[in-house]
């Protein structure tokens, strides 16, 4: 990276942090309450390190292979590393012991696989339960009516700690649409919080990305996952027919 690129990255991070602070204050909340997770997919180790140098303290990856490659290159040294993507049970073994939080536990089966792997290592793995708030058939995540059962089973696992909820609402053309989904998520979050289950700590409500994080914060998110606004647009692979 050139000095110019590093300086632009610093400016973008600062701008995102300021927007988060403004959104928090607007909602009558303390900006310090909001955790910014830099979604670093498709950005190499050098870019991740530069982001950490510029003040990023939490990184989120969404592909196991990519995480492992960058991990080997010490990309995340000095930051907290979390997993935010779709996870297959056979890949759980690569993450336990490396990530502080697995945000995307969208099925009981996946939760159980994580619990088993963590127990093997004598660890307790923090997780968020992912809700398929838009009820999209192609997306992973628990439906709201499946949440109670998942909590009931997974909170009994000593090698797991449920730390909150995560959601990725459908891609919306207008922010107002996501407002409904985000509000619904907050309602579910508060419901679970009020029930005060043992071994369930509703610390995090993870929702909001580049296009909608201010709306998410207005609706009660205290963790936002931001990629594009930090690193710039991702170079998507063009698949020829
Ligand atoms: C890529 C990604 C983000 C960030 O998306 P942007 O729109 O680039 O901010 C957030 N959450 C998950 C799960 C992602 O994969």
PDB file of C-alpha atoms and ligand atoms in Angstrom:
ATOM      1  CA  UNK A   1       0.000   0.000   0.000  1.00  0.00           C
ATOM      2  CA  UNK A   2       1.189   3.508  -0.725  1.00  0.00           C
ATOM      3  CA  UNK A   3       1.214   6.208   1.959  1.00  0.00           C
ATOM      4  CA  UNK A   4      -1.624   7.823   0.036  1.00  0.00           C
ATOM      5  CA  UNK A   5      -3.743   4.658   0.271  1.00  0.00           C
ATOM      6  CA  UNK A   6      -3.004   4.304   3.972  1.00  0.00           C
ATOM      7  CA  UNK A   7      -4.023   7.876   4.552  1.00  0.00           C
ATOM      8  CA  UNK A   8      -7.284   7.376   2.642  1.00  0.00           C
ATOM      9  CA  UNK A   9      -8.018   4.249   4.671  1.00  0.00           C
ATOM     10  CA  UNK A  10      -7.413   6.219   7.890  1.00  0.00           C
ATOM     11  CA  UNK A  11      -9.793   8.924   6.695  1.00  0.00           C
ATOM     12  CA  UNK A  12     -12.524   6.432   5.825  1.00  0.00           C
ATOM     13  CA  UNK A  13     -12.214   4.730   9.227  1.00  0.00           C
ATOM     14  CA  UNK A  14     -12.394   8.071  10.980  1.00  0.00           C
ATOM     15  CA  UNK A  15     -15.480   9.024   8.940  1.00  0.00           C
ATOM     16  CA  UNK A  16     -17.209   5.737   9.827  1.00  0.00           C
ATOM     17  CA  UNK A  17     -16.376   6.158  13.517  1.00  0.00           C
ATOM     18  CA  UNK A  18     -17.818   9.658  13.421  1.00  0.00           C
ATOM     19  CA  UNK A  19     -20.993   8.521  11.700  1.00  0.00           C
ATOM     20  CA  UNK A  20     -21.423   5.776  14.308  1.00  0.00           C
ATOM     21  CA  UNK A  21     -20.934   8.318  17.104  1.00  0.00           C
ATOM     22  CA  UNK A  22     -23.478  10.682  15.569  1.00  0.00           C
ATOM     23  CA  UNK A  23     -26.034   7.901  15.068  1.00  0.00           C
ATOM     24  CA  UNK A  24     -25.550   6.770  18.672  1.00  0.00           C
ATOM     25  CA  UNK A  25     -25.922  10.285  20.060  1.00  0.00           C
ATOM     26  CA  UNK A  26     -28.963  10.861  17.898  1.00  0.00           C
ATOM     27  CA  UNK A  27     -30.502   7.748  19.471  1.00  0.00           C
ATOM     28  CA  UNK A  28     -29.598   9.016  22.949  1.00  0.00           C
ATOM     29  CA  UNK A  29     -26.901   6.417  23.448  1.00  0.00           C
ATOM     30  CA  UNK A  30     -23.223   6.465  24.321  1.00  0.00           C
ATOM     31  CA  UNK A  31     -21.067   5.967  21.179  1.00  0.00           C
ATOM     32  CA  UNK A  32     -18.716   3.827  23.286  1.00  0.00           C
ATOM     33  CA  UNK A  33     -21.507   1.251  23.543  1.00  0.00           C
ATOM     34  CA  UNK A  34     -21.261   0.477  19.830  1.00  0.00           C
ATOM     35  CA  UNK A  35     -18.701  -2.046  18.599  1.00  0.00           C
ATOM     36  CA  UNK A  36     -17.418  -1.532  15.083  1.00  0.00           C
ATOM     37  CA  UNK A  37     -16.484  -4.784  13.358  1.00  0.00           C
ATOM     38  CA  UNK A  38     -14.434  -4.247  10.209  1.00  0.00           C
ATOM     39  CA  UNK A  39     -15.687  -6.778   7.641  1.00  0.00           C
ATOM     40  CA  UNK A  40     -12.397  -7.447   5.891  1.00  0.00           C
ATOM     41  CA  UNK A  41     -13.347 -10.022   3.261  1.00  0.00           C
ATOM     42  CA  UNK A  42     -11.407  -9.738   0.000  1.00  0.00           C
ATOM     43  CA  UNK A  43      -8.933  -7.354   1.592  1.00  0.00           C
ATOM     44  CA  UNK A  44      -5.452  -8.793   2.017  1.00  0.00           C
ATOM     45  CA  UNK A  45      -3.330  -9.001   5.154  1.00  0.00           C
ATOM     46  CA  UNK A  46      -1.602  -5.719   4.404  1.00  0.00           C
ATOM     47  CA  UNK A  47      -4.909  -3.853   4.212  1.00  0.00           C
ATOM     48  CA  UNK A  48      -6.160  -5.509   7.389  1.00  0.00           C
ATOM     49  CA  UNK A  49      -2.965  -4.580   9.244  1.00  0.00           C
ATOM     50  CA  UNK A  50      -3.213  -1.000   7.979  1.00  0.00           C
ATOM     51  CA  UNK A  51      -6.809  -0.837   9.240  1.00  0.00           C
ATOM     52  CA  UNK A  52      -5.704  -2.063  12.674  1.00  0.00           C
ATOM     53  CA  UNK A  53      -2.904   0.526  12.685  1.00  0.00           C
ATOM     54  CA  UNK A  54      -5.577   3.122  11.923  1.00  0.00           C
ATOM     55  CA  UNK A  55      -7.688   2.197  14.941  1.00  0.00           C
ATOM     56  CA  UNK A  56      -9.750  -0.853  14.010  1.00  0.00           C
ATOM     57  CA  UNK A  57      -9.906  -3.189  17.013  1.00  0.00           C
ATOM     58  CA  UNK A  58     -12.287  -5.894  15.796  1.00  0.00           C
ATOM     59  CA  UNK A  59     -12.077  -7.759  12.470  1.00  0.00           C
ATOM     60  CA  UNK A  60     -14.809  -9.970  11.042  1.00  0.00           C
ATOM     61  CA  UNK A  61     -14.186 -12.536   8.326  1.00  0.00           C
ATOM     62  CA  UNK A  62     -16.809 -14.482   6.477  1.00  0.00           C
ATOM     63  CA  UNK A  63     -14.848 -17.208   4.711  1.00  0.00           C
ATOM     64  CA  UNK A  64     -12.892 -19.821   6.641  1.00  0.00           C
ATOM     65  CA  UNK A  65     -10.189 -20.356   4.023  1.00  0.00           C
ATOM     66  CA  UNK A  66      -9.536 -16.660   3.654  1.00  0.00           C
ATOM     67  CA  UNK A  67      -9.406 -16.199   7.415  1.00  0.00           C
ATOM     68  CA  UNK A  68      -6.853 -18.997   7.784  1.00  0.00           C
ATOM     69  CA  UNK A  69      -4.615 -17.575   5.074  1.00  0.00           C
ATOM     70  CA  UNK A  70      -4.593 -14.115   6.583  1.00  0.00           C
ATOM     71  CA  UNK A  71      -4.265 -15.528  10.094  1.00  0.00           C
ATOM     72  CA  UNK A  72      -1.050 -17.286   9.021  1.00  0.00           C
ATOM     73  CA  UNK A  73       0.188 -13.922   7.753  1.00  0.00           C
ATOM     74  CA  UNK A  74      -0.500 -12.337  11.173  1.00  0.00           C
ATOM     75  CA  UNK A  75      -3.029  -9.986   9.619  1.00  0.00           C
ATOM     76  CA  UNK A  76      -5.116  -9.720  12.793  1.00  0.00           C
ATOM     77  CA  UNK A  77      -2.337  -9.303  15.356  1.00  0.00           C
ATOM     78  CA  UNK A  78      -3.394  -6.706  17.880  1.00  0.00           C
ATOM     79  CA  UNK A  79      -7.108  -7.015  17.114  1.00  0.00           C
ATOM     80  CA  UNK A  80     -10.002  -9.189  18.073  1.00  0.00           C
ATOM     81  CA  UNK A  81     -10.981 -11.678  15.363  1.00  0.00           C
ATOM     82  CA  UNK A  82     -14.567 -12.787  14.803  1.00  0.00           C
ATOM     83  CA  UNK A  83     -16.335 -14.966  12.268  1.00  0.00           C
ATOM     84  CA  UNK A  84     -19.387 -13.462  10.577  1.00  0.00           C
ATOM     85  CA  UNK A  85     -20.073 -15.658   7.541  1.00  0.00           C
ATOM     86  CA  UNK A  86     -21.974 -18.793   6.670  1.00  0.00           C
ATOM     87  CA  UNK A  87     -20.284 -21.715   8.388  1.00  0.00           C
ATOM     88  CA  UNK A  88     -20.393 -25.396   7.559  1.00  0.00           C
ATOM     89  CA  UNK A  89     -20.132 -27.763  10.502  1.00  0.00           C
ATOM     90  CA  UNK A  90     -17.078 -29.505   9.012  1.00  0.00           C
ATOM     91  CA  UNK A  91     -15.143 -26.209   9.116  1.00  0.00           C
ATOM     92  CA  UNK A  92     -15.847 -25.409  12.745  1.00  0.00           C
ATOM     93  CA  UNK A  93     -12.588 -27.068  13.788  1.00  0.00           C
ATOM     94  CA  UNK A  94     -10.562 -24.415  11.965  1.00  0.00           C
ATOM     95  CA  UNK A  95     -12.145 -21.556  13.896  1.00  0.00           C
ATOM     96  CA  UNK A  96     -12.395 -22.653  17.510  1.00  0.00           C
ATOM     97  CA  UNK A  97      -9.359 -21.316  19.359  1.00  0.00           C
ATOM     98  CA  UNK A  98      -8.786 -18.583  16.768  1.00  0.00           C
ATOM     99  CA  UNK A  99     -11.903 -16.426  16.896  1.00  0.00           C
ATOM    100  CA  UNK A 100     -13.348 -14.722  19.954  1.00  0.00           C
ATOM    101  CA  UNK A 101     -16.898 -14.761  18.620  1.00  0.00           C
ATOM    102  CA  UNK A 102     -18.791 -16.747  15.992  1.00  0.00           C
ATOM    103  CA  UNK A 103     -21.599 -14.402  15.005  1.00  0.00           C
ATOM    104  CA  UNK A 104     -23.361 -16.586  12.534  1.00  0.00           C
ATOM    105  CA  UNK A 105     -24.820 -19.574  14.368  1.00  0.00           C
ATOM    106  CA  UNK A 106     -27.993 -20.115  12.386  1.00  0.00           C
ATOM    107  CA  UNK A 107     -28.912 -23.649  13.399  1.00  0.00           C
ATOM    108  CA  UNK A 108     -28.961 -25.888  16.451  1.00  0.00           C
ATOM    109  CA  UNK A 109     -26.791 -28.366  14.577  1.00  0.00           C
ATOM    110  CA  UNK A 110     -24.070 -25.783  13.992  1.00  0.00           C
ATOM    111  CA  UNK A 111     -24.235 -24.672  17.622  1.00  0.00           C
ATOM    112  CA  UNK A 112     -23.815 -28.267  18.752  1.00  0.00           C
ATOM    113  CA  UNK A 113     -20.828 -28.787  16.442  1.00  0.00           C
ATOM    114  CA  UNK A 114     -19.166 -25.677  17.882  1.00  0.00           C
ATOM    115  CA  UNK A 115     -19.894 -26.831  21.433  1.00  0.00           C
ATOM    116  CA  UNK A 116     -18.316 -30.215  20.730  1.00  0.00           C
ATOM    117  CA  UNK A 117     -15.176 -28.718  19.207  1.00  0.00           C
ATOM    118  CA  UNK A 118     -14.788 -26.137  21.999  1.00  0.00           C
ATOM    119  CA  UNK A 119     -15.203 -28.845  24.649  1.00  0.00           C
ATOM    120  CA  UNK A 120     -12.462 -30.865  22.967  1.00  0.00           C
ATOM    121  CA  UNK A 121     -10.103 -27.939  23.526  1.00  0.00           C
ATOM    122  CA  UNK A 122     -11.362 -27.106  26.997  1.00  0.00           C
ATOM    123  CA  UNK A 123     -12.620 -23.745  25.736  1.00  0.00           C
ATOM    124  CA  UNK A 124     -15.824 -21.800  25.993  1.00  0.00           C
ATOM    125  CA  UNK A 125     -16.787 -20.335  22.631  1.00  0.00           C
ATOM    126  CA  UNK A 126     -18.828 -17.146  22.522  1.00  0.00           C
ATOM    127  CA  UNK A 127     -21.525 -17.170  19.836  1.00  0.00           C
ATOM    128  CA  UNK A 128     -24.348 -15.048  18.499  1.00  0.00           C
ATOM    129  CA  UNK A 129     -27.491 -16.673  17.165  1.00  0.00           C
ATOM    130  CA  UNK A 130     -28.229 -15.586  13.619  1.00  0.00           C
ATOM    131  CA  UNK A 131     -31.839 -14.843  12.813  1.00  0.00           C
ATOM    132  CA  UNK A 132     -33.192 -15.047   9.277  1.00  0.00           C
ATOM    133  CA  UNK A 133     -35.289 -11.962   9.890  1.00  0.00           C
ATOM    134  CA  UNK A 134     -36.496 -11.632   6.305  1.00  0.00           C
ATOM    135  CA  UNK A 135     -37.492 -15.309   6.210  1.00  0.00           C
ATOM    136  CA  UNK A 136     -35.482 -15.752   3.014  1.00  0.00           C
ATOM    137  CA  UNK A 137     -35.373 -19.402   1.890  1.00  0.00           C
ATOM    138  CA  UNK A 138     -31.849 -19.083   0.435  1.00  0.00           C
ATOM    139  CA  UNK A 139     -30.386 -17.580   3.613  1.00  0.00           C
ATOM    140  CA  UNK A 140     -29.127 -19.319   6.703  1.00  0.00           C
ATOM    141  CA  UNK A 141     -30.346 -18.363  10.145  1.00  0.00           C
ATOM    142  CA  UNK A 142     -33.001 -19.352  12.621  1.00  0.00           C
ATOM    143  CA  UNK A 143     -36.574 -18.263  12.118  1.00  0.00           C
ATOM    144  CA  UNK A 144     -37.928 -16.305  15.074  1.00  0.00           C
ATOM    145  CA  UNK A 145     -40.181 -19.175  16.100  1.00  0.00           C
ATOM    146  CA  UNK A 146     -37.140 -21.492  16.239  1.00  0.00           C
ATOM    147  CA  UNK A 147     -35.173 -19.228  18.551  1.00  0.00           C
ATOM    148  CA  UNK A 148     -36.564 -20.369  21.917  1.00  0.00           C
ATOM    149  CA  UNK A 149     -35.799 -24.008  21.188  1.00  0.00           C
ATOM    150  CA  UNK A 150     -32.274 -23.161  20.026  1.00  0.00           C
ATOM    151  CA  UNK A 151     -31.603 -21.117  23.165  1.00  0.00           C
ATOM    152  CA  UNK A 152     -33.087 -23.835  25.364  1.00  0.00           C
ATOM    153  CA  UNK A 153     -30.723 -26.442  23.946  1.00  0.00           C
ATOM    154  CA  UNK A 154     -27.568 -24.432  23.344  1.00  0.00           C
ATOM    155  CA  UNK A 155     -27.507 -22.626  26.690  1.00  0.00           C
ATOM    156  CA  UNK A 156     -27.038 -26.002  28.368  1.00  0.00           C
ATOM    157  CA  UNK A 157     -23.680 -26.481  26.651  1.00  0.00           C
ATOM    158  CA  UNK A 158     -20.913 -25.517  29.036  1.00  0.00           C
ATOM    159  CA  UNK A 159     -18.506 -24.968  26.178  1.00  0.00           C
ATOM    160  CA  UNK A 160     -20.762 -22.325  24.605  1.00  0.00           C
ATOM    161  CA  UNK A 161     -21.824 -18.899  25.722  1.00  0.00           C
ATOM    162  CA  UNK A 162     -24.645 -17.178  23.879  1.00  0.00           C
ATOM    163  CA  UNK A 163     -23.764 -13.479  23.763  1.00  0.00           C
ATOM    164  CA  UNK A 164     -26.577 -12.105  21.632  1.00  0.00           C
ATOM    165  CA  UNK A 165     -28.178 -12.003  18.209  1.00  0.00           C
ATOM    166  CA  UNK A 166     -27.123 -11.214  14.671  1.00  0.00           C
ATOM    167  CA  UNK A 167     -29.074 -10.574  11.488  1.00  0.00           C
ATOM    168  CA  UNK A 168     -28.548  -9.697   7.863  1.00  0.00           C
ATOM    169  CA  UNK A 169     -31.845  -8.318   6.530  1.00  0.00           C
ATOM    170  CA  UNK A 170     -32.763  -8.698   2.858  1.00  0.00           C
ATOM    171  CA  UNK A 171     -31.051  -6.336   0.452  1.00  0.00           C
ATOM    172  CA  UNK A 172     -33.370  -3.357   0.415  1.00  0.00           C
ATOM    173  CA  UNK A 173     -33.851  -0.622  -2.113  1.00  0.00           C
ATOM    174  CA  UNK A 174     -35.013   1.736   0.610  1.00  0.00           C
ATOM    175  CA  UNK A 175     -33.760   2.047   4.167  1.00  0.00           C
ATOM    176  CA  UNK A 176     -37.282   2.273   5.512  1.00  0.00           C
ATOM    177  CA  UNK A 177     -37.776  -1.395   4.692  1.00  0.00           C
ATOM    178  CA  UNK A 178     -34.872  -2.454   6.884  1.00  0.00           C
ATOM    179  CA  UNK A 179     -36.165  -0.226   9.642  1.00  0.00           C
ATOM    180  CA  UNK A 180     -38.996  -2.741  10.070  1.00  0.00           C
ATOM    181  CA  UNK A 181     -36.634  -5.721  10.216  1.00  0.00           C
ATOM    182  CA  UNK A 182     -34.213  -3.981  12.564  1.00  0.00           C
ATOM    183  CA  UNK A 183     -37.046  -2.968  14.906  1.00  0.00           C
ATOM    184  CA  UNK A 184     -38.346  -6.516  14.913  1.00  0.00           C
ATOM    185  CA  UNK A 185     -34.861  -7.797  15.770  1.00  0.00           C
ATOM    186  CA  UNK A 186     -34.616  -5.347  18.651  1.00  0.00           C
ATOM    187  CA  UNK A 187     -37.966  -6.510  19.949  1.00  0.00           C
ATOM    188  CA  UNK A 188     -36.813 -10.152  19.887  1.00  0.00           C
ATOM    189  CA  UNK A 189     -33.546  -9.137  21.568  1.00  0.00           C
ATOM    190  CA  UNK A 190     -35.398  -7.380  24.383  1.00  0.00           C
ATOM    191  CA  UNK A 191     -37.795 -10.318  24.796  1.00  0.00           C
ATOM    192  CA  UNK A 192     -34.901 -12.735  25.346  1.00  0.00           C
ATOM    193  CA  UNK A 193     -33.123 -10.254  27.601  1.00  0.00           C
ATOM    194  CA  UNK A 194     -36.227  -9.933  29.764  1.00  0.00           C
ATOM    195  CA  UNK A 195     -36.466 -13.701  30.188  1.00  0.00           C
ATOM    196  CA  UNK A 196     -33.036 -13.742  31.876  1.00  0.00           C
ATOM    197  CA  UNK A 197     -32.030 -17.254  30.856  1.00  0.00           C
ATOM    198  CA  UNK A 198     -29.033 -18.770  32.637  1.00  0.00           C
ATOM    199  CA  UNK A 199     -25.900 -18.923  30.481  1.00  0.00           C
ATOM    200  CA  UNK A 200     -27.362 -16.427  28.017  1.00  0.00           C
ATOM    201  CA  UNK A 201     -25.944 -12.913  28.023  1.00  0.00           C
ATOM    202  CA  UNK A 202     -27.697 -10.618  25.622  1.00  0.00           C
ATOM    203  CA  UNK A 203     -24.668  -8.339  25.234  1.00  0.00           C
ATOM    204  CA  UNK A 204     -24.700  -7.868  21.485  1.00  0.00           C
ATOM    205  CA  UNK A 205     -27.239  -7.056  18.845  1.00  0.00           C
ATOM    206  CA  UNK A 206     -25.205  -7.261  15.649  1.00  0.00           C
ATOM    207  CA  UNK A 207     -26.884  -5.660  12.653  1.00  0.00           C
ATOM    208  CA  UNK A 208     -26.153  -2.927  10.158  1.00  0.00           C
ATOM    209  CA  UNK A 209     -23.680  -2.762   7.282  1.00  0.00           C
ATOM    210  CA  UNK A 210     -22.354   0.026   5.045  1.00  0.00           C
ATOM    211  CA  UNK A 211     -25.727   0.916   3.553  1.00  0.00           C
ATOM    212  CA  UNK A 212     -27.841   0.809   6.669  1.00  0.00           C
ATOM    213  CA  UNK A 213     -25.769   0.970   9.863  1.00  0.00           C
ATOM    214  CA  UNK A 214     -27.211   4.281  10.993  1.00  0.00           C
ATOM    215  CA  UNK A 215     -30.732   2.869  10.732  1.00  0.00           C
ATOM    216  CA  UNK A 216     -29.609  -0.238  12.635  1.00  0.00           C
ATOM    217  CA  UNK A 217     -28.134   1.879  15.443  1.00  0.00           C
ATOM    218  CA  UNK A 218     -31.333   3.928  15.605  1.00  0.00           C
ATOM    219  CA  UNK A 219     -33.177   0.629  16.128  1.00  0.00           C
ATOM    220  CA  UNK A 220     -30.887  -0.581  18.918  1.00  0.00           C
ATOM    221  CA  UNK A 221     -27.884  -2.295  17.284  1.00  0.00           C
ATOM    222  CA  UNK A 222     -24.765  -2.140  19.429  1.00  0.00           C
ATOM    223  CA  UNK A 223     -22.526  -3.977  16.973  1.00  0.00           C
ATOM    224  CA  UNK A 224     -22.201  -3.033  13.308  1.00  0.00           C
ATOM    225  CA  UNK A 225     -20.274  -4.922  10.639  1.00  0.00           C
ATOM    226  CA  UNK A 226     -18.843  -2.588   8.029  1.00  0.00           C
ATOM    227  CA  UNK A 227     -16.757  -3.446   4.983  1.00  0.00           C
ATOM    228  CA  UNK A 228     -17.201  -1.156   1.990  1.00  0.00           C
ATOM    229  CA  UNK A 229     -17.271   2.137   3.901  1.00  0.00           C
ATOM    230  CA  UNK A 230     -13.916   1.202   5.467  1.00  0.00           C
ATOM    231  CA  UNK A 231     -12.003  -0.592   2.738  1.00  0.00           C
ATOM    232  CA  UNK A 232     -13.711   0.722  -0.380  1.00  0.00           C
ATOM    233  CA  UNK A 233     -15.670  -1.299  -2.944  1.00  0.00           C
ATOM    234  CA  UNK A 234     -14.696  -4.955  -3.235  1.00  0.00           C
ATOM    235  CA  UNK A 235     -13.450  -6.213  -6.571  1.00  0.00           C
ATOM    236  CA  UNK A 236     -16.033  -8.852  -7.384  1.00  0.00           C
ATOM    237  CA  UNK A 237     -14.960 -11.700  -9.542  1.00  0.00           C
ATOM    238  CA  UNK A 238     -16.650 -11.613 -12.908  1.00  0.00           C
ATOM    239  CA  UNK A 239     -17.974 -15.030 -13.821  1.00  0.00           C
ATOM    240  CA  UNK A 240     -18.246 -15.524 -17.550  1.00  0.00           C
ATOM    241  CA  UNK A 241     -21.161 -17.585 -18.862  1.00  0.00           C
TER     242      UNK A 241
HETATM  243  C1  LIG B   1     -19.417  -8.276   3.889  1.00  0.00           C
HETATM  244  C2  LIG B   1     -20.217  -8.364   5.114  1.00  0.00           C
HETATM  245  C3  LIG B   1     -20.568  -7.224   5.838  1.00  0.00           C
HETATM  246  C4  LIG B   1     -20.186  -5.821   5.421  1.00  0.00           C
HETATM  247  O1  LIG B   1     -20.783  -5.458   4.218  1.00  0.00           O
HETATM  248  P1  LIG B   1     -20.606  -3.982   3.597  1.00  0.00           P
HETATM  249  O2  LIG B   1     -21.873  -3.728   2.895  1.00  0.00           O
HETATM  250  O3  LIG B   1     -19.435  -4.034   2.693  1.00  0.00           O
HETATM  251  O4  LIG B   1     -20.389  -3.045   4.724  1.00  0.00           O
HETATM  252  C5  LIG B   1     -21.314  -7.396   6.987  1.00  0.00           C
HETATM  253  N1  LIG B   1     -21.705  -8.605   7.423  1.00  0.00           N
HETATM  254  C6  LIG B   1     -21.383  -9.728   6.750  1.00  0.00           C
HETATM  255  C7  LIG B   1     -21.846 -11.017   7.277  1.00  0.00           C
HETATM  256  C8  LIG B   1     -20.642  -9.647   5.578  1.00  0.00           C
HETATM  257  O5  LIG B   1     -20.335 -10.767   4.911  1.00  0.00           O
END
